[in-house]
Amino acid sequence: MTTRLLLTRRIVQLLIGLFLYGIAISLMVRAGIGLSPWDVLAQGVSLKTGIPFGLVTNLIGLVVLAFWIPLRQKPGLGTILNVLLVGPSAQLGLDLLPQQTELWAQVLFFVAGLVLLAVATGLYIGPRLGPGPRDGLMTGLHARTGRPIWMVRTAIEVTVLIVGWALGGNVGIGTLAFALLVGPLCSLTLPFFAIRLPQDAATAAAALESELEGTAEQSAGLEGEQDAVRFDVRDGVLLESDRAAHDRFARQDSPFVRAPQPDREPPSPRDPSGSRASRPSRPSRVIAAHWLDDRITRRPRHP
């Protein structure tokens, strides 16, 4: 696939993901049984000011993006489009979908919205064109303060939730369900929709990639893993960083497959004298690998 065609695919996937993300939000709003913390805030501000929900979503995104400046975060193309497009698509969904009052319909709308949001998250993060403004705020504060991702994320979302609830936003069982389920669902969709970039992308088009992706990290904290975890996707296998691998291997119930690592250099053959023959080394890092179904069941496929 040529560079231009690949870029086109990435942008199209990003746009589809952002559009579906807004529709997912509107489904959960119409369900009426609770929203995510940021949507509780947007709904509360909308109720107090009379400004349409979709426009409030845009304005909150702009305010959050402004906090990137002191944090020295550079937005990517996906970040800018997130601020501009999620609000209008959410408002479109609200204009088309009726408010639900029957419990079965409320649950159905909420479940559909949550699943669609997880799919949309995978779609817009997969192209690697920059995170949403809220994710960038989280990773920026993590980088500046040194606090763990989970702590920063919890502090932000609890604060946002309390303010939104005080303004009249809808906090309910759906809010709790969102907090518990969005991470596991996104851990499935993120690898599925990830677009593999060419190995030489970092050198052949480094300047362009830097402009498109920005400097903020994507999807940090969504996997519910410990701080400093980084994931890559190769043929359906998740590769985990040195620190996370060390932490997990120390656990007795580790789900990792302790097999040869795919990006490690094989041992050098011994020469007749019995010593290792010298061989030019290549950069490599210690990783751990596991299959997606092993991640769900937490049972290793191999002994």
PDB file of C-alpha atoms in Angstrom:
ATOM      1  CA  MET A   1       0.000   0.000   0.000  1.00  0.00           C
ATOM      2  CA  THR A   2       1.430   3.375  -1.023  1.00  0.00           C
ATOM      3  CA  THR A   3       2.020   6.126   1.524  1.00  0.00           C
ATOM      4  CA  ARG A   4      -0.760   8.261   0.052  1.00  0.00           C
ATOM      5  CA  LEU A   5      -3.269   5.416   0.038  1.00  0.00           C
ATOM      6  CA  LEU A   6      -2.345   4.490   3.597  1.00  0.00           C
ATOM      7  CA  LEU A   7      -2.801   8.076   4.744  1.00  0.00           C
ATOM      8  CA  THR A   8      -6.188   8.213   3.031  1.00  0.00           C
ATOM      9  CA  ARG A   9      -7.257   5.051   4.798  1.00  0.00           C
ATOM     10  CA  ARG A  10      -6.110   6.438   8.148  1.00  0.00           C
ATOM     11  CA  ILE A  11      -8.033   9.681   7.705  1.00  0.00           C
ATOM     12  CA  VAL A  12     -11.202   7.927   6.518  1.00  0.00           C
ATOM     13  CA  GLN A  13     -11.083   5.538   9.487  1.00  0.00           C
ATOM     14  CA  LEU A  14     -10.520   8.486  11.820  1.00  0.00           C
ATOM     15  CA  LEU A  15     -13.548  10.358  10.447  1.00  0.00           C
ATOM     16  CA  ILE A  16     -15.795   7.296  10.698  1.00  0.00           C
ATOM     17  CA  GLY A  17     -14.641   6.693  14.258  1.00  0.00           C
ATOM     18  CA  LEU A  18     -15.319  10.279  15.366  1.00  0.00           C
ATOM     19  CA  PHE A  19     -18.763  10.284  13.765  1.00  0.00           C
ATOM     20  CA  LEU A  20     -19.709   6.999  15.458  1.00  0.00           C
ATOM     21  CA  TYR A  21     -18.317   8.268  18.750  1.00  0.00           C
ATOM     22  CA  GLY A  22     -20.793  11.139  18.721  1.00  0.00           C
ATOM     23  CA  ILE A  23     -23.673   8.806  17.837  1.00  0.00           C
ATOM     24  CA  ALA A  24     -22.658   6.519  20.698  1.00  0.00           C
ATOM     25  CA  ILE A  25     -22.806   9.446  23.125  1.00  0.00           C
ATOM     26  CA  SER A  26     -26.281  10.390  21.890  1.00  0.00           C
ATOM     27  CA  LEU A  27     -27.504   6.805  22.423  1.00  0.00           C
ATOM     28  CA  MET A  28     -26.364   6.884  26.037  1.00  0.00           C
ATOM     29  CA  VAL A  29     -27.870  10.329  26.588  1.00  0.00           C
ATOM     30  CA  ARG A  30     -31.241   9.151  25.263  1.00  0.00           C
ATOM     31  CA  ALA A  31     -31.024   6.048  27.453  1.00  0.00           C
ATOM     32  CA  GLY A  32     -31.271   8.309  30.479  1.00  0.00           C
ATOM     33  CA  ILE A  33     -29.659   5.953  33.016  1.00  0.00           C
ATOM     34  CA  GLY A  34     -26.282   7.637  33.424  1.00  0.00           C
ATOM     35  CA  LEU A  35     -23.414   8.953  31.334  1.00  0.00           C
ATOM     36  CA  SER A  36     -19.642   9.014  31.289  1.00  0.00           C
ATOM     37  CA  PRO A  37     -18.087  11.719  33.501  1.00  0.00           C
ATOM     38  CA  TRP A  38     -17.293  14.107  30.648  1.00  0.00           C
ATOM     39  CA  ASP A  39     -20.777  13.706  29.175  1.00  0.00           C
ATOM     40  CA  VAL A  40     -22.305  14.328  32.614  1.00  0.00           C
ATOM     41  CA  LEU A  41     -20.404  17.610  32.647  1.00  0.00           C
ATOM     42  CA  ALA A  42     -21.526  18.517  29.116  1.00  0.00           C
ATOM     43  CA  GLN A  43     -25.134  17.697  29.927  1.00  0.00           C
ATOM     44  CA  GLY A  44     -25.008  19.710  33.152  1.00  0.00           C
ATOM     45  CA  VAL A  45     -23.568  22.758  31.407  1.00  0.00           C
ATOM     46  CA  SER A  46     -26.167  22.399  28.647  1.00  0.00           C
ATOM     47  CA  LEU A  47     -29.023  22.274  31.161  1.00  0.00           C
ATOM     48  CA  LYS A  48     -27.756  25.340  33.041  1.00  0.00           C
ATOM     49  CA  THR A  49     -26.964  27.493  30.007  1.00  0.00           C
ATOM     50  CA  GLY A  50     -29.465  26.312  27.406  1.00  0.00           C
ATOM     51  CA  ILE A  51     -26.646  25.751  24.912  1.00  0.00           C
ATOM     52  CA  PRO A  52     -27.184  22.590  22.824  1.00  0.00           C
ATOM     53  CA  PHE A  53     -25.393  19.510  24.112  1.00  0.00           C
ATOM     54  CA  GLY A  54     -23.333  19.077  20.940  1.00  0.00           C
ATOM     55  CA  LEU A  55     -22.018  22.635  21.042  1.00  0.00           C
ATOM     56  CA  VAL A  56     -21.178  22.319  24.741  1.00  0.00           C
ATOM     57  CA  THR A  57     -19.190  19.183  23.896  1.00  0.00           C
ATOM     58  CA  ASN A  58     -17.204  21.202  21.349  1.00  0.00           C
ATOM     59  CA  LEU A  59     -16.617  24.055  23.799  1.00  0.00           C
ATOM     60  CA  ILE A  60     -15.432  21.730  26.558  1.00  0.00           C
ATOM     61  CA  GLY A  61     -13.071  20.107  24.077  1.00  0.00           C
ATOM     62  CA  LEU A  62     -11.630  23.530  23.208  1.00  0.00           C
ATOM     63  CA  VAL A  63     -11.173  24.421  26.885  1.00  0.00           C
ATOM     64  CA  VAL A  64      -9.434  21.113  27.574  1.00  0.00           C
ATOM     65  CA  LEU A  65      -7.247  21.604  24.520  1.00  0.00           C
ATOM     66  CA  ALA A  66      -6.185  24.994  25.883  1.00  0.00           C
ATOM     67  CA  PHE A  67      -4.727  23.191  28.907  1.00  0.00           C
ATOM     68  CA  TRP A  68      -2.368  21.409  26.537  1.00  0.00           C
ATOM     69  CA  ILE A  69      -0.390  24.647  26.104  1.00  0.00           C
ATOM     70  CA  PRO A  70       1.149  24.814  29.611  1.00  0.00           C
ATOM     71  CA  LEU A  71       1.576  21.032  29.516  1.00  0.00           C
ATOM     72  CA  ARG A  72       3.610  21.384  26.294  1.00  0.00           C
ATOM     73  CA  GLN A  73       1.447  18.911  24.437  1.00  0.00           C
ATOM     74  CA  LYS A  74       1.181  19.190  20.673  1.00  0.00           C
ATOM     75  CA  PRO A  75      -2.199  18.168  19.187  1.00  0.00           C
ATOM     76  CA  GLY A  76      -2.364  15.906  16.174  1.00  0.00           C
ATOM     77  CA  LEU A  77      -4.815  15.938  13.290  1.00  0.00           C
ATOM     78  CA  GLY A  78      -7.045  13.482  15.150  1.00  0.00           C
ATOM     79  CA  THR A  79      -7.095  15.762  18.199  1.00  0.00           C
ATOM     80  CA  ILE A  80      -8.311  18.777  16.223  1.00  0.00           C
ATOM     81  CA  LEU A  81     -10.934  16.768  14.347  1.00  0.00           C
ATOM     82  CA  ASN A  82     -12.097  15.237  17.632  1.00  0.00           C
ATOM     83  CA  VAL A  83     -12.820  18.697  19.044  1.00  0.00           C
ATOM     84  CA  LEU A  84     -14.630  19.764  15.872  1.00  0.00           C
ATOM     85  CA  LEU A  85     -16.629  16.675  14.892  1.00  0.00           C
ATOM     86  CA  VAL A  86     -17.764  14.710  17.955  1.00  0.00           C
ATOM     87  CA  GLY A  87     -20.106  17.472  19.132  1.00  0.00           C
ATOM     88  CA  PRO A  88     -22.009  17.855  15.831  1.00  0.00           C
ATOM     89  CA  SER A  89     -22.406  14.091  15.407  1.00  0.00           C
ATOM     90  CA  ALA A  90     -23.667  13.797  18.996  1.00  0.00           C
ATOM     91  CA  GLN A  91     -26.169  16.577  18.361  1.00  0.00           C
ATOM     92  CA  LEU A  92     -27.295  14.878  15.153  1.00  0.00           C
ATOM     93  CA  GLY A  93     -27.943  11.688  17.086  1.00  0.00           C
ATOM     94  CA  LEU A  94     -29.911  13.595  19.732  1.00  0.00           C
ATOM     95  CA  ASP A  95     -32.046  15.201  17.024  1.00  0.00           C
ATOM     96  CA  LEU A  96     -32.834  11.829  15.459  1.00  0.00           C
ATOM     97  CA  LEU A  97     -33.217   9.581  18.515  1.00  0.00           C
ATOM     98  CA  PRO A  98     -36.167   9.826  20.939  1.00  0.00           C
ATOM     99  CA  GLN A  99     -35.770   9.911  24.697  1.00  0.00           C
ATOM    100  CA  GLN A 100     -36.393   6.476  26.209  1.00  0.00           C
ATOM    101  CA  THR A 101     -38.574   5.947  29.290  1.00  0.00           C
ATOM    102  CA  GLU A 102     -39.157   2.174  29.347  1.00  0.00           C
ATOM    103  CA  LEU A 103     -36.446   0.353  31.290  1.00  0.00           C
ATOM    104  CA  TRP A 104     -35.828  -2.315  28.643  1.00  0.00           C
ATOM    105  CA  ALA A 105     -35.409   0.368  25.961  1.00  0.00           C
ATOM    106  CA  GLN A 106     -33.128   2.418  28.213  1.00  0.00           C
ATOM    107  CA  VAL A 107     -30.875  -0.569  28.837  1.00  0.00           C
ATOM    108  CA  LEU A 108     -30.870  -1.440  25.129  1.00  0.00           C
ATOM    109  CA  PHE A 109     -29.918   2.110  24.126  1.00  0.00           C
ATOM    110  CA  PHE A 110     -27.191   2.308  26.747  1.00  0.00           C
ATOM    111  CA  VAL A 111     -25.634  -1.053  25.841  1.00  0.00           C
ATOM    112  CA  ALA A 112     -25.737  -0.164  22.145  1.00  0.00           C
ATOM    113  CA  GLY A 113     -24.125   3.191  22.888  1.00  0.00           C
ATOM    114  CA  LEU A 114     -21.382   1.690  25.066  1.00  0.00           C
ATOM    115  CA  VAL A 115     -20.470  -0.999  22.533  1.00  0.00           C
ATOM    116  CA  LEU A 116     -20.542   1.532  19.685  1.00  0.00           C
ATOM    117  CA  LEU A 117     -18.351   3.899  21.701  1.00  0.00           C
ATOM    118  CA  ALA A 118     -15.755   1.152  22.204  1.00  0.00           C
ATOM    119  CA  VAL A 119     -15.777   0.413  18.468  1.00  0.00           C
ATOM    120  CA  ALA A 120     -15.530   4.120  17.660  1.00  0.00           C
ATOM    121  CA  THR A 121     -12.609   4.497  20.080  1.00  0.00           C
ATOM    122  CA  GLY A 122     -10.726   1.729  18.305  1.00  0.00           C
ATOM    123  CA  LEU A 123     -11.497   3.317  14.957  1.00  0.00           C
ATOM    124  CA  TYR A 124     -10.274   6.810  15.772  1.00  0.00           C
ATOM    125  CA  ILE A 125      -7.236   5.752  17.805  1.00  0.00           C
ATOM    126  CA  GLY A 126      -6.202   3.009  15.357  1.00  0.00           C
ATOM    127  CA  PRO A 127      -4.909   5.419  12.663  1.00  0.00           C
ATOM    128  CA  ARG A 128      -2.486   6.952  15.198  1.00  0.00           C
ATOM    129  CA  LEU A 129      -3.273  10.532  14.245  1.00  0.00           C
ATOM    130  CA  GLY A 130      -3.428  11.923  17.760  1.00  0.00           C
ATOM    131  CA  PRO A 131      -5.558  11.307  20.861  1.00  0.00           C
ATOM    132  CA  GLY A 132      -8.683  13.120  21.947  1.00  0.00           C
ATOM    133  CA  PRO A 133      -8.214  16.314  23.994  1.00  0.00           C
ATOM    134  CA  ARG A 134      -9.205  14.608  27.247  1.00  0.00           C
ATOM    135  CA  ASP A 135      -6.740  11.745  26.806  1.00  0.00           C
ATOM    136  CA  GLY A 136      -4.011  14.246  25.985  1.00  0.00           C
ATOM    137  CA  LEU A 137      -4.790  16.184  29.162  1.00  0.00           C
ATOM    138  CA  MET A 138      -4.417  12.981  31.152  1.00  0.00           C
ATOM    139  CA  THR A 139      -1.099  11.949  29.612  1.00  0.00           C
ATOM    140  CA  GLY A 140       0.196  15.520  29.811  1.00  0.00           C
ATOM    141  CA  LEU A 141      -0.510  15.762  33.537  1.00  0.00           C
ATOM    142  CA  HIS A 142       1.043  12.335  33.996  1.00  0.00           C
ATOM    143  CA  ALA A 143       4.216  13.491  32.246  1.00  0.00           C
ATOM    144  CA  ARG A 144       4.434  16.785  34.148  1.00  0.00           C
ATOM    145  CA  THR A 145       3.537  15.526  37.626  1.00  0.00           C
ATOM    146  CA  GLY A 146       5.015  12.036  37.523  1.00  0.00           C
ATOM    147  CA  ARG A 147       1.819  10.614  39.007  1.00  0.00           C
ATOM    148  CA  PRO A 148       0.593   7.225  37.721  1.00  0.00           C
ATOM    149  CA  ILE A 149      -1.845   7.232  34.818  1.00  0.00           C
ATOM    150  CA  TRP A 150      -4.604   5.632  36.900  1.00  0.00           C
ATOM    151  CA  MET A 151      -4.280   8.296  39.588  1.00  0.00           C
ATOM    152  CA  VAL A 152      -4.365  11.194  37.117  1.00  0.00           C
ATOM    153  CA  ARG A 153      -7.268   9.692  35.199  1.00  0.00           C
ATOM    154  CA  THR A 154      -9.267   9.047  38.376  1.00  0.00           C
ATOM    155  CA  ALA A 155      -8.652  12.539  39.746  1.00  0.00           C
ATOM    156  CA  ILE A 156      -9.745  14.197  36.504  1.00  0.00           C
ATOM    157  CA  GLU A 157     -12.861  12.111  35.981  1.00  0.00           C
ATOM    158  CA  VAL A 158     -14.034  12.263  39.593  1.00  0.00           C
ATOM    159  CA  THR A 159     -13.683  16.051  39.537  1.00  0.00           C
ATOM    160  CA  VAL A 160     -15.515  16.317  36.232  1.00  0.00           C
ATOM    161  CA  LEU A 161     -18.234  13.958  37.443  1.00  0.00           C
ATOM    162  CA  ILE A 162     -18.872  15.914  40.655  1.00  0.00           C
ATOM    163  CA  VAL A 163     -19.073  19.244  38.820  1.00  0.00           C
ATOM    164  CA  GLY A 164     -21.388  17.793  36.164  1.00  0.00           C
ATOM    165  CA  TRP A 165     -23.627  16.177  38.769  1.00  0.00           C
ATOM    166  CA  ALA A 166     -23.855  19.466  40.679  1.00  0.00           C
ATOM    167  CA  LEU A 167     -24.970  21.170  37.466  1.00  0.00           C
ATOM    168  CA  GLY A 168     -27.727  18.607  36.916  1.00  0.00           C
ATOM    169  CA  GLY A 169     -26.027  16.042  34.687  1.00  0.00           C
ATOM    170  CA  ASN A 170     -27.385  12.491  34.680  1.00  0.00           C
ATOM    171  CA  VAL A 171     -25.441  10.249  37.069  1.00  0.00           C
ATOM    172  CA  GLY A 172     -26.825   6.729  37.429  1.00  0.00           C
ATOM    173  CA  ILE A 173     -26.202   3.046  37.060  1.00  0.00           C
ATOM    174  CA  GLY A 174     -24.994   3.704  33.521  1.00  0.00           C
ATOM    175  CA  THR A 175     -22.175   5.867  34.903  1.00  0.00           C
ATOM    176  CA  LEU A 176     -20.924   2.959  36.997  1.00  0.00           C
ATOM    177  CA  ALA A 177     -21.350   0.524  34.099  1.00  0.00           C
ATOM    178  CA  PHE A 178     -19.363   2.858  31.854  1.00  0.00           C
ATOM    179  CA  ALA A 179     -16.513   3.080  34.354  1.00  0.00           C
ATOM    180  CA  LEU A 180     -16.333  -0.705  34.746  1.00  0.00           C
ATOM    181  CA  LEU A 181     -16.811  -1.792  31.125  1.00  0.00           C
ATOM    182  CA  VAL A 182     -15.300   0.820  28.827  1.00  0.00           C
ATOM    183  CA  GLY A 183     -11.712  -0.282  29.557  1.00  0.00           C
ATOM    184  CA  PRO A 184     -12.196  -4.004  28.833  1.00  0.00           C
ATOM    185  CA  LEU A 185     -14.235  -3.231  25.708  1.00  0.00           C
ATOM    186  CA  CYS A 186     -11.644  -0.803  24.366  1.00  0.00           C
ATOM    187  CA  SER A 187      -8.866  -3.320  25.055  1.00  0.00           C
ATOM    188  CA  LEU A 188     -10.578  -5.519  22.458  1.00  0.00           C
ATOM    189  CA  THR A 189     -11.307  -2.865  19.840  1.00  0.00           C
ATOM    190  CA  LEU A 190      -7.983  -1.009  20.002  1.00  0.00           C
ATOM    191  CA  PRO A 191      -5.878  -3.910  18.687  1.00  0.00           C
ATOM    192  CA  PHE A 192      -8.568  -4.926  16.178  1.00  0.00           C
ATOM    193  CA  PHE A 193      -8.671  -1.538  14.431  1.00  0.00           C
ATOM    194  CA  ALA A 194      -4.988  -0.639  14.822  1.00  0.00           C
ATOM    195  CA  ILE A 195      -3.371   0.248  11.498  1.00  0.00           C
ATOM    196  CA  ARG A 196       0.161  -1.070  11.094  1.00  0.00           C
ATOM    197  CA  LEU A 197       2.449   1.601   9.716  1.00  0.00           C
ATOM    198  CA  PRO A 198       5.435   0.716   7.505  1.00  0.00           C
ATOM    199  CA  GLN A 199       8.630   0.023   9.405  1.00  0.00           C
ATOM    200  CA  ASP A 200      10.375   2.912   7.698  1.00  0.00           C
ATOM    201  CA  ALA A 201       7.577   5.390   8.352  1.00  0.00           C
ATOM    202  CA  ALA A 202       9.545   7.020  11.141  1.00  0.00           C
ATOM    203  CA  THR A 203      12.413   7.865   8.808  1.00  0.00           C
ATOM    204  CA  ALA A 204      10.825   8.252   5.381  1.00  0.00           C
ATOM    205  CA  ALA A 205       8.107  10.678   6.475  1.00  0.00           C
ATOM    206  CA  ALA A 206       9.126  11.663   9.993  1.00  0.00           C
ATOM    207  CA  ALA A 207       8.217  15.329   9.626  1.00  0.00           C
ATOM    208  CA  LEU A 208       4.759  14.583   8.234  1.00  0.00           C
ATOM    209  CA  GLU A 209       4.073  11.953  10.891  1.00  0.00           C
ATOM    210  CA  SER A 210       5.101  14.373  13.615  1.00  0.00           C
ATOM    211  CA  GLU A 211       2.605  16.943  12.351  1.00  0.00           C
ATOM    212  CA  LEU A 212      -0.203  14.409  11.975  1.00  0.00           C
ATOM    213  CA  GLU A 213       0.244  12.585  15.285  1.00  0.00           C
ATOM    214  CA  GLY A 214       1.267  15.374  17.638  1.00  0.00           C
ATOM    215  CA  THR A 215       3.157  14.579  20.814  1.00  0.00           C
ATOM    216  CA  ALA A 216       0.476  13.235  23.168  1.00  0.00           C
ATOM    217  CA  GLU A 217       0.241   9.483  23.674  1.00  0.00           C
ATOM    218  CA  GLN A 218      -2.872   7.620  22.609  1.00  0.00           C
ATOM    219  CA  SER A 219      -5.025   5.216  24.594  1.00  0.00           C
ATOM    220  CA  ALA A 220      -2.913   5.406  27.741  1.00  0.00           C
ATOM    221  CA  GLY A 221      -4.890   4.157  30.703  1.00  0.00           C
ATOM    222  CA  LEU A 222      -7.663   2.582  28.646  1.00  0.00           C
ATOM    223  CA  GLU A 223      -6.255  -0.906  29.106  1.00  0.00           C
ATOM    224  CA  GLY A 224      -6.398  -0.625  32.885  1.00  0.00           C
ATOM    225  CA  GLU A 225      -2.710  -1.531  33.069  1.00  0.00           C
ATOM    226  CA  GLN A 226      -0.022  -0.136  35.342  1.00  0.00           C
ATOM    227  CA  ASP A 227       1.851   3.046  34.553  1.00  0.00           C
ATOM    228  CA  ALA A 228       4.334   3.139  31.667  1.00  0.00           C
ATOM    229  CA  VAL A 229       2.717   0.253  29.784  1.00  0.00           C
ATOM    230  CA  ARG A 230       2.992   0.459  26.010  1.00  0.00           C
ATOM    231  CA  PHE A 231       1.312  -1.866  23.550  1.00  0.00           C
ATOM    232  CA  ASP A 232       2.087  -2.689  19.946  1.00  0.00           C
ATOM    233  CA  VAL A 233       0.047  -4.919  17.681  1.00  0.00           C
ATOM    234  CA  ARG A 234       1.651  -7.555  15.455  1.00  0.00           C
ATOM    235  CA  ASP A 235      -0.444 -10.274  13.878  1.00  0.00           C
ATOM    236  CA  GLY A 236      -2.972 -10.315  16.689  1.00  0.00           C
ATOM    237  CA  VAL A 237      -0.356 -10.479  19.454  1.00  0.00           C
ATOM    238  CA  LEU A 238       0.014  -7.709  22.022  1.00  0.00           C
ATOM    239  CA  LEU A 239       3.590  -6.886  22.932  1.00  0.00           C
ATOM    240  CA  GLU A 240       4.193  -5.356  26.327  1.00  0.00           C
ATOM    241  CA  SER A 241       7.045  -3.167  27.528  1.00  0.00           C
ATOM    242  CA  ASP A 242       9.946  -4.107  29.784  1.00  0.00           C
ATOM    243  CA  ARG A 243       8.491  -2.727  32.986  1.00  0.00           C
ATOM    244  CA  ALA A 244       5.048  -4.216  32.508  1.00  0.00           C
ATOM    245  CA  ALA A 245       6.526  -7.564  31.526  1.00  0.00           C
ATOM    246  CA  HIS A 246       8.660  -7.627  34.649  1.00  0.00           C
ATOM    247  CA  ASP A 247       5.696  -6.779  36.854  1.00  0.00           C
ATOM    248  CA  ARG A 248       3.499  -9.426  35.317  1.00  0.00           C
ATOM    249  CA  PHE A 249       6.076 -12.193  35.246  1.00  0.00           C
ATOM    250  CA  ALA A 250       6.462 -11.676  38.990  1.00  0.00           C
ATOM    251  CA  ARG A 251       2.828 -12.665  39.466  1.00  0.00           C
ATOM    252  CA  GLN A 252       1.899 -16.325  39.914  1.00  0.00           C
ATOM    253  CA  ASP A 253      -1.236 -16.064  37.775  1.00  0.00           C
ATOM    254  CA  SER A 254       0.488 -14.394  34.857  1.00  0.00           C
ATOM    255  CA  PRO A 255      -1.429 -15.069  31.597  1.00  0.00           C
ATOM    256  CA  PHE A 256       1.629 -14.547  29.424  1.00  0.00           C
ATOM    257  CA  VAL A 257       2.989 -17.158  27.105  1.00  0.00           C
ATOM    258  CA  ARG A 258       6.616 -17.692  27.976  1.00  0.00           C
ATOM    259  CA  ALA A 259       7.715 -18.415  24.453  1.00  0.00           C
ATOM    260  CA  PRO A 260      10.531 -17.078  22.241  1.00  0.00           C
ATOM    261  CA  GLN A 261      10.047 -13.372  21.801  1.00  0.00           C
ATOM    262  CA  PRO A 262       9.417 -12.358  18.190  1.00  0.00           C
ATOM    263  CA  ASP A 263      11.607  -9.270  18.066  1.00  0.00           C
ATOM    264  CA  ARG A 264      14.550 -10.633  20.033  1.00  0.00           C
ATOM    265  CA  GLU A 265      17.754 -11.535  18.225  1.00  0.00           C
ATOM    266  CA  PRO A 266      18.380 -15.311  18.240  1.00  0.00           C
ATOM    267  CA  PRO A 267      21.506 -16.531  20.063  1.00  0.00           C
ATOM    268  CA  SER A 268      24.707 -16.383  18.088  1.00  0.00           C
ATOM    269  CA  PRO A 269      26.160 -19.745  17.024  1.00  0.00           C
ATOM    270  CA  ARG A 270      29.227 -20.984  18.887  1.00  0.00           C
ATOM    271  CA  ASP A 271      32.519 -21.061  17.044  1.00  0.00           C
ATOM    272  CA  PRO A 272      34.857 -24.108  17.219  1.00  0.00           C
ATOM    273  CA  SER A 273      36.534 -22.733  20.349  1.00  0.00           C
ATOM    274  CA  GLY A 274      33.254 -22.830  22.209  1.00  0.00           C
ATOM    275  CA  SER A 275      32.721 -19.105  22.516  1.00  0.00           C
ATOM    276  CA  ARG A 276      29.894 -17.162  20.927  1.00  0.00           C
ATOM    277  CA  ALA A 277      30.670 -15.878  17.462  1.00  0.00           C
ATOM    278  CA  SER A 278      30.476 -12.117  17.318  1.00  0.00           C
ATOM    279  CA  ARG A 279      27.521 -10.727  15.437  1.00  0.00           C
ATOM    280  CA  PRO A 280      26.360  -7.167  14.908  1.00  0.00           C
ATOM    281  CA  SER A 281      23.685  -6.525  17.482  1.00  0.00           C
ATOM    282  CA  ARG A 282      20.429  -4.793  16.702  1.00  0.00           C
ATOM    283  CA  PRO A 283      18.233  -2.792  19.071  1.00  0.00           C
ATOM    284  CA  SER A 284      15.742  -4.921  20.903  1.00  0.00           C
ATOM    285  CA  ARG A 285      13.725  -4.790  24.078  1.00  0.00           C
ATOM    286  CA  VAL A 286      12.443  -7.425  26.429  1.00  0.00           C
ATOM    287  CA  ILE A 287       8.788  -8.056  25.810  1.00  0.00           C
ATOM    288  CA  ALA A 288       6.032 -10.405  26.848  1.00  0.00           C
ATOM    289  CA  ALA A 289       3.345 -11.640  24.496  1.00  0.00           C
ATOM    290  CA  HIS A 290      -0.099 -13.057  24.936  1.00  0.00           C
ATOM    291  CA  TRP A 291      -3.039 -13.789  22.694  1.00  0.00           C
ATOM    292  CA  LEU A 292      -6.272 -11.824  22.941  1.00  0.00           C
ATOM    293  CA  ASP A 293      -8.352 -14.756  24.157  1.00  0.00           C
ATOM    294  CA  ASP A 294      -5.727 -15.404  26.830  1.00  0.00           C
ATOM    295  CA  ARG A 295      -6.121 -11.798  27.922  1.00  0.00           C
ATOM    296  CA  ILE A 296      -9.854 -12.346  28.408  1.00  0.00           C
ATOM    297  CA  THR A 297      -9.715 -15.724  30.139  1.00  0.00           C
ATOM    298  CA  ARG A 298      -6.414 -15.018  31.932  1.00  0.00           C
ATOM    299  CA  ARG A 299      -5.350 -18.606  31.240  1.00  0.00           C
ATOM    300  CA  PRO A 300      -2.084 -19.299  29.399  1.00  0.00           C
ATOM    301  CA  ARG A 301      -2.477 -21.241  26.179  1.00  0.00           C
ATOM    302  CA  HIS A 302       0.781 -23.112  26.779  1.00  0.00           C
ATOM    303  CA  PRO A 303       2.124 -24.582  30.016  1.00  0.00           C
TER     304      PRO A 303
END
